[in-house]
Every structure is written in structure tokens, then in C-alpha cells.
mmCIF file of C-alpha atoms and ligand atoms in Angstrom:
data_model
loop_
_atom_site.group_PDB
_atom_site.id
_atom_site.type_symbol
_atom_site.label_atom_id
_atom_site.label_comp_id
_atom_site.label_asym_id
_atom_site.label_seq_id
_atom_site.Cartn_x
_atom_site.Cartn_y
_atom_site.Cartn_z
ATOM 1 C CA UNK A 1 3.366 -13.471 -18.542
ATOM 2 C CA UNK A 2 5.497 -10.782 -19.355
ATOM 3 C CA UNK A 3 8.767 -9.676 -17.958
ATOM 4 C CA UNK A 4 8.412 -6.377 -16.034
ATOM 5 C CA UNK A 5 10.310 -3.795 -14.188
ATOM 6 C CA UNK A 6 8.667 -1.908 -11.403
ATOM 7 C CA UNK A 7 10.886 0.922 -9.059
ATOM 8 C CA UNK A 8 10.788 0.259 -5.502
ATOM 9 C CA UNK A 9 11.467 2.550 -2.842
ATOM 10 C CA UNK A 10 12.820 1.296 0.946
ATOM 11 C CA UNK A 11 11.478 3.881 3.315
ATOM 12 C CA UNK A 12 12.776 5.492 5.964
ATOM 13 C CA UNK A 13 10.808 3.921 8.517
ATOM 14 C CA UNK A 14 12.514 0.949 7.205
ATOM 15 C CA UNK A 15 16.031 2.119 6.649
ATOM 16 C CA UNK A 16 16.345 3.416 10.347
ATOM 17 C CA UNK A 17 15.831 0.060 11.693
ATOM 18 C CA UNK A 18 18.318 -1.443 9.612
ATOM 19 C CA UNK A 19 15.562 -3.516 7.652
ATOM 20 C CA UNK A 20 17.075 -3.592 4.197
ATOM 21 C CA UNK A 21 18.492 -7.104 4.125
ATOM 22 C CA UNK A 22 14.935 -8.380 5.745
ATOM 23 C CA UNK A 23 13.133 -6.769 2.739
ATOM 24 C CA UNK A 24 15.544 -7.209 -0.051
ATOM 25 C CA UNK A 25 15.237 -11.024 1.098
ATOM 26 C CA UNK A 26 11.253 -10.827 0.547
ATOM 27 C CA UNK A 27 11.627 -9.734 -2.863
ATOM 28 C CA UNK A 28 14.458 -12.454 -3.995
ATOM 29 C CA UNK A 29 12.280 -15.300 -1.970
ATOM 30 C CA UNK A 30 9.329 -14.341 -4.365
ATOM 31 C CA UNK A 31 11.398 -14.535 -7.612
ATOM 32 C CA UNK A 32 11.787 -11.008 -7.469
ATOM 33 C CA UNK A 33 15.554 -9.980 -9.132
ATOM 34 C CA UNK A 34 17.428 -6.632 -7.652
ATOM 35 C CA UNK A 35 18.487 -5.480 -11.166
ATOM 36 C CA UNK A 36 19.628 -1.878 -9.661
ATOM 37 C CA UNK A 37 19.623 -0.564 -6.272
ATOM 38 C CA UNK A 38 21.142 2.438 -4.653
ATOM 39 C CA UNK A 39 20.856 4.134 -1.012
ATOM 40 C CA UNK A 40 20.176 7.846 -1.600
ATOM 41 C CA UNK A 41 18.660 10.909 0.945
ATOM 42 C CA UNK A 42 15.908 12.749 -1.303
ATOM 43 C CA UNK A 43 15.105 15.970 -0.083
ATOM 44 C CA UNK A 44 11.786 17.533 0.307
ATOM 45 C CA UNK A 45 11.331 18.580 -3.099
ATOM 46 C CA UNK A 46 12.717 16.298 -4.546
ATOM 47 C CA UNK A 47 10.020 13.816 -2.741
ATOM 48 C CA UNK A 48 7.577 15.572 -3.687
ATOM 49 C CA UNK A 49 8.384 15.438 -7.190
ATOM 50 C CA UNK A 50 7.919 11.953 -6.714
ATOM 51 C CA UNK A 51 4.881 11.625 -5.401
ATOM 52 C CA UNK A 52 3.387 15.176 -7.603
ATOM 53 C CA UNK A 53 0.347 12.779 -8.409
ATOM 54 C CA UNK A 54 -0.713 13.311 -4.849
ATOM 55 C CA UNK A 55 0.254 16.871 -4.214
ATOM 56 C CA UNK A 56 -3.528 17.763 -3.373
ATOM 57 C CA UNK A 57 -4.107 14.877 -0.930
ATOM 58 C CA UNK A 58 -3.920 16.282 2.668
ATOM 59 C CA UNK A 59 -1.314 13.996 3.618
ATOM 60 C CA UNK A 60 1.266 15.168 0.962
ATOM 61 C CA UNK A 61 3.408 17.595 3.123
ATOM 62 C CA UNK A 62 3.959 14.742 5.998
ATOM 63 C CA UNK A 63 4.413 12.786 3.188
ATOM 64 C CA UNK A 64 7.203 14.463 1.227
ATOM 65 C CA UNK A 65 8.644 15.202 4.821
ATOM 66 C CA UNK A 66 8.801 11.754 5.864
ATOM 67 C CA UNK A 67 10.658 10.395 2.802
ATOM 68 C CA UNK A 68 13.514 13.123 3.178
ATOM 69 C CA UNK A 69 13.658 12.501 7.001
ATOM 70 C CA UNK A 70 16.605 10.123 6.190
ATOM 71 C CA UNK A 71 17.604 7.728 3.695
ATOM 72 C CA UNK A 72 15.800 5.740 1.243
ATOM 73 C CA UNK A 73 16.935 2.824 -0.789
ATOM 74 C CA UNK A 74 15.439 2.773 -4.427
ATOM 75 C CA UNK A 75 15.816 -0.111 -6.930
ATOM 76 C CA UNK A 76 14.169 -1.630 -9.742
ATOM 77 C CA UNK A 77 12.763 -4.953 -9.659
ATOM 78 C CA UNK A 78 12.692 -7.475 -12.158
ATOM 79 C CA UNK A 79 10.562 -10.478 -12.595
ATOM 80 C CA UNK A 80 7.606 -12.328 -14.150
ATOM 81 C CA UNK A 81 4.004 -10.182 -13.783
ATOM 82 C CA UNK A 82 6.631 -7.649 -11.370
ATOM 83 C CA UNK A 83 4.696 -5.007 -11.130
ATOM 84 C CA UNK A 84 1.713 -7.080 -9.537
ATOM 85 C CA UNK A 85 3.713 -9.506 -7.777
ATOM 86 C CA UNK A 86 6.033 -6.907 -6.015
ATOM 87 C CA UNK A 87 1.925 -5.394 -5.204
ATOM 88 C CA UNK A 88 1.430 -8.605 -3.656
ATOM 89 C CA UNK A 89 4.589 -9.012 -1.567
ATOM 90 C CA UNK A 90 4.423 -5.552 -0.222
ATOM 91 C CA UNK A 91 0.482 -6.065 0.903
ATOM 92 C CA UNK A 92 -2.024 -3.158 1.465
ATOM 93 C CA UNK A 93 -0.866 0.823 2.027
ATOM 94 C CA UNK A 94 -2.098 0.297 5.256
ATOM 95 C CA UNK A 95 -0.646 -2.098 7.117
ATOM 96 C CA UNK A 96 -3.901 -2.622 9.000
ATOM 97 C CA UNK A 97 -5.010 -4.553 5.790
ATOM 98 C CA UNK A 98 -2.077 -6.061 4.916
ATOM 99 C CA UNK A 99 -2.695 -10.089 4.533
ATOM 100 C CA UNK A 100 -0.444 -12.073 6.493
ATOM 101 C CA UNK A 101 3.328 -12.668 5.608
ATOM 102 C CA UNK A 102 3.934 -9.657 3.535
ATOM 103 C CA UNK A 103 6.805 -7.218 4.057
ATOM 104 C CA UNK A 104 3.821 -4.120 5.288
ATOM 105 C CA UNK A 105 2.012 -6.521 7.593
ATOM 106 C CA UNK A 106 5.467 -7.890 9.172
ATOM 107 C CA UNK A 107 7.320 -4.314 9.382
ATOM 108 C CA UNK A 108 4.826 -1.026 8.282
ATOM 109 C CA UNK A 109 4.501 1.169 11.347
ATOM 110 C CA UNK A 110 1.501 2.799 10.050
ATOM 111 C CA UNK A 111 -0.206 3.906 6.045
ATOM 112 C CA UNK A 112 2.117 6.923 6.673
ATOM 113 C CA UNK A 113 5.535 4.931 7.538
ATOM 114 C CA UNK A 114 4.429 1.766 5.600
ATOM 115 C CA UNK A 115 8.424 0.989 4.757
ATOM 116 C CA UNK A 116 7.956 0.564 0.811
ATOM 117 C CA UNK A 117 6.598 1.880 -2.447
ATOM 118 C CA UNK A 118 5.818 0.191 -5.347
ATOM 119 C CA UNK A 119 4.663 1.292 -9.004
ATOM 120 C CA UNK A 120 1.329 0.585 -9.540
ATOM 121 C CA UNK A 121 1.095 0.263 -13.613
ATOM 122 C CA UNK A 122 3.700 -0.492 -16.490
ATOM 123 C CA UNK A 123 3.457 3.428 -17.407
ATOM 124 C CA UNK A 124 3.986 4.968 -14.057
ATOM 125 C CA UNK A 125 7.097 2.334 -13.649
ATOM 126 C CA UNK A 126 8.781 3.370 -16.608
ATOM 127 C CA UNK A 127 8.167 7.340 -15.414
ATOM 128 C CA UNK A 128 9.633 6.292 -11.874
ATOM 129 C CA UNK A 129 12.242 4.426 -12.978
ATOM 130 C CA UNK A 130 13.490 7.084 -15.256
ATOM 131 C CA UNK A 131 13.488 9.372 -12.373
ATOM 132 C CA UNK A 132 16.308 7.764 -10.095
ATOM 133 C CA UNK A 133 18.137 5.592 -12.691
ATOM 134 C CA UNK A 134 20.106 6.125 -15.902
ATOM 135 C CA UNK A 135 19.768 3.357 -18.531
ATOM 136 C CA UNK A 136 23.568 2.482 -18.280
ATOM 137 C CA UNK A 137 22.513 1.962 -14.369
ATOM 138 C CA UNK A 138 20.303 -0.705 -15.547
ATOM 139 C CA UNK A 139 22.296 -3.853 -16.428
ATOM 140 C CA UNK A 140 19.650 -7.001 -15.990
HETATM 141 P P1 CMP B 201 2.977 4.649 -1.391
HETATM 142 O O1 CMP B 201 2.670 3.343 -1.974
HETATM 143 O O2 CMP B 201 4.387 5.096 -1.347
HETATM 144 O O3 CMP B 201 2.137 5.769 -2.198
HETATM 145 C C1 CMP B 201 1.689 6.966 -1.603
HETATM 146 C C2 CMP B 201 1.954 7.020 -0.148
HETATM 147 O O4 CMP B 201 1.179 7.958 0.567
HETATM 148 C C3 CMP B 201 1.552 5.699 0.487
HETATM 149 O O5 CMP B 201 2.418 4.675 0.091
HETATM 150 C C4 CMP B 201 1.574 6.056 1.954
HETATM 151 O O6 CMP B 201 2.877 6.022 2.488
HETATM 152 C C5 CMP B 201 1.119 7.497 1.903
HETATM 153 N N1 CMP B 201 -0.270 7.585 2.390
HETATM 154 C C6 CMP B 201 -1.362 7.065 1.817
HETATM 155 N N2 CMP B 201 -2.452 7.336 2.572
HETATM 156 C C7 CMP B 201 -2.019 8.037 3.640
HETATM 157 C C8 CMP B 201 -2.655 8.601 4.769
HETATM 158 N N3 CMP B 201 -3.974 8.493 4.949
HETATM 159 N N4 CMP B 201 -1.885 9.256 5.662
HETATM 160 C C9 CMP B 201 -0.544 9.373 5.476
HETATM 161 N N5 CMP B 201 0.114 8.864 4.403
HETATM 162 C C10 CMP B 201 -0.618 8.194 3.511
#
């Protein structure tokens, strides 16, 4: 399998109750590597530049408002398959349907506050990664 890099976002949900470390530890425990990492507060817009694909869904506004609310940590992930396997270690949107053991099922609040993002496809990672890191930010 290939190796990947997928951008993944710590929520604010997540950030508020100091859950970093607990998550960060998720990803290394599943061979998951940290390659870049920064804690940033987005604004509005600039969430919802983010997440444009969804601008017509009716949760976008509590959306967007929700990930500038306070501060988010966003890194890129490195690792066999990463894309999937960070899919896999985050569990469903909704927490709900989130299998057992994975970071939504053990810390989500709800599909709205579900305490990370993950790229969902080689194309839309390179596109997301390119919109919070530099190359020379990117050092493997
Ligand atoms: P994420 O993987 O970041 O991609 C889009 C986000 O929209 C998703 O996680 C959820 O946080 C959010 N989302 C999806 N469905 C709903 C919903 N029904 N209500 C509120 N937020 C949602």
C-alpha cells in the first residue's frame, strides 16, 4: 500500500476539553505519524472556505460557526493506506455509529461536535492540505 498524507483537523469540541494529547495518542498507536501540526483559531469565513463543498447543506452555518468558536488543531498525517486508516480510527460522523474504540465513539459529543475531520480521498487531501500548510511546513 501506498504512503499517504491526509489533513486532520482537532475540533473545538475537542480542544476545549483539553483532548489533544488523548487524540494525537490514537493516531501514533495506529501507526499514524504527526508530520505537521499547528494550533490555529479559523474564523467564520475562513471555515467555511473549508468546508465550501457543503455550503448548501442546512447545517453549514452552525457548522462554520462551530469550528471558529475556538481553536482548532490541524495537522497532516502520514502513514500506510492514511487516508483510510485515519477514516477508520476516527469512526462514523456520527458518533452514534461510531464502532467501538475509536477516537468519535470515545469523545464526539454529537455529528455536529464530533471532535475531528478527516480527508476523505487522495485529491481532496492534497486540496486541504494546501490550504493550512506551506510545503517548507512539511518536513516528513
Ligand atoms: P466532518 O468530517 O468534519 O465533515 C463535515 C462535517 O459536517 C462533519 O464532520 C460534521 O461535523 C458536520 N455534520 C455532518 N452532518 C451534520 C448534521 N446533520 N448536523 C450538524 N453537523 C453535521
Amino acid at each position: 500500500m501506498a504512503v499517504e498524507r491526509t489533513l486532520s483537523i482537532i475540533k473545538p469540541d475537542a480542544t476545549n476539553r483539553n483532548l489533544t494529547g488523548k487524540i494525537n495518542a490514537k493516531f501514533e498507536d495506529a501507526g499514524l505519524r504527526i508530520v505537521a501540526q499547528k494550533r490555529i483559531q479559523l474564523t467564520k469565513a475562513q471555515a467555511g472556505e473549508f468546508y465550501a463543498v457543503h455550503k448548501e447543506r442546512p447545517f453549514y452555518d452552525e457548522l462554520c460557526e462551530f469550528m471558529a468558536s475556538a481553536p482548532v488543531v490541524v495537522q497532516v498525517l502520514e502513514g500506510e493506506g492514511a487516508i483510510a486508516k485515519n477514516r477508520d480510527v476516527m469512526g462514523a460522523t456520527n458518533p452514534a455509529d461510531a464502532a467501538a474504540g475509536t477516537i468519535r465513539a470515545e469523545f464526539a459529543e454529537s455529528v455536529g461536535e464530533n471532535s475531528v475531520h478527516g480527508s476523505d480521498a487522495p485529491e481532496t487531501a492534497a486540496v486541504e492540505i494546501a490550504y493550512f500548510f506551506s510545503g517548507l511546513e512539511l518536513v516528513g
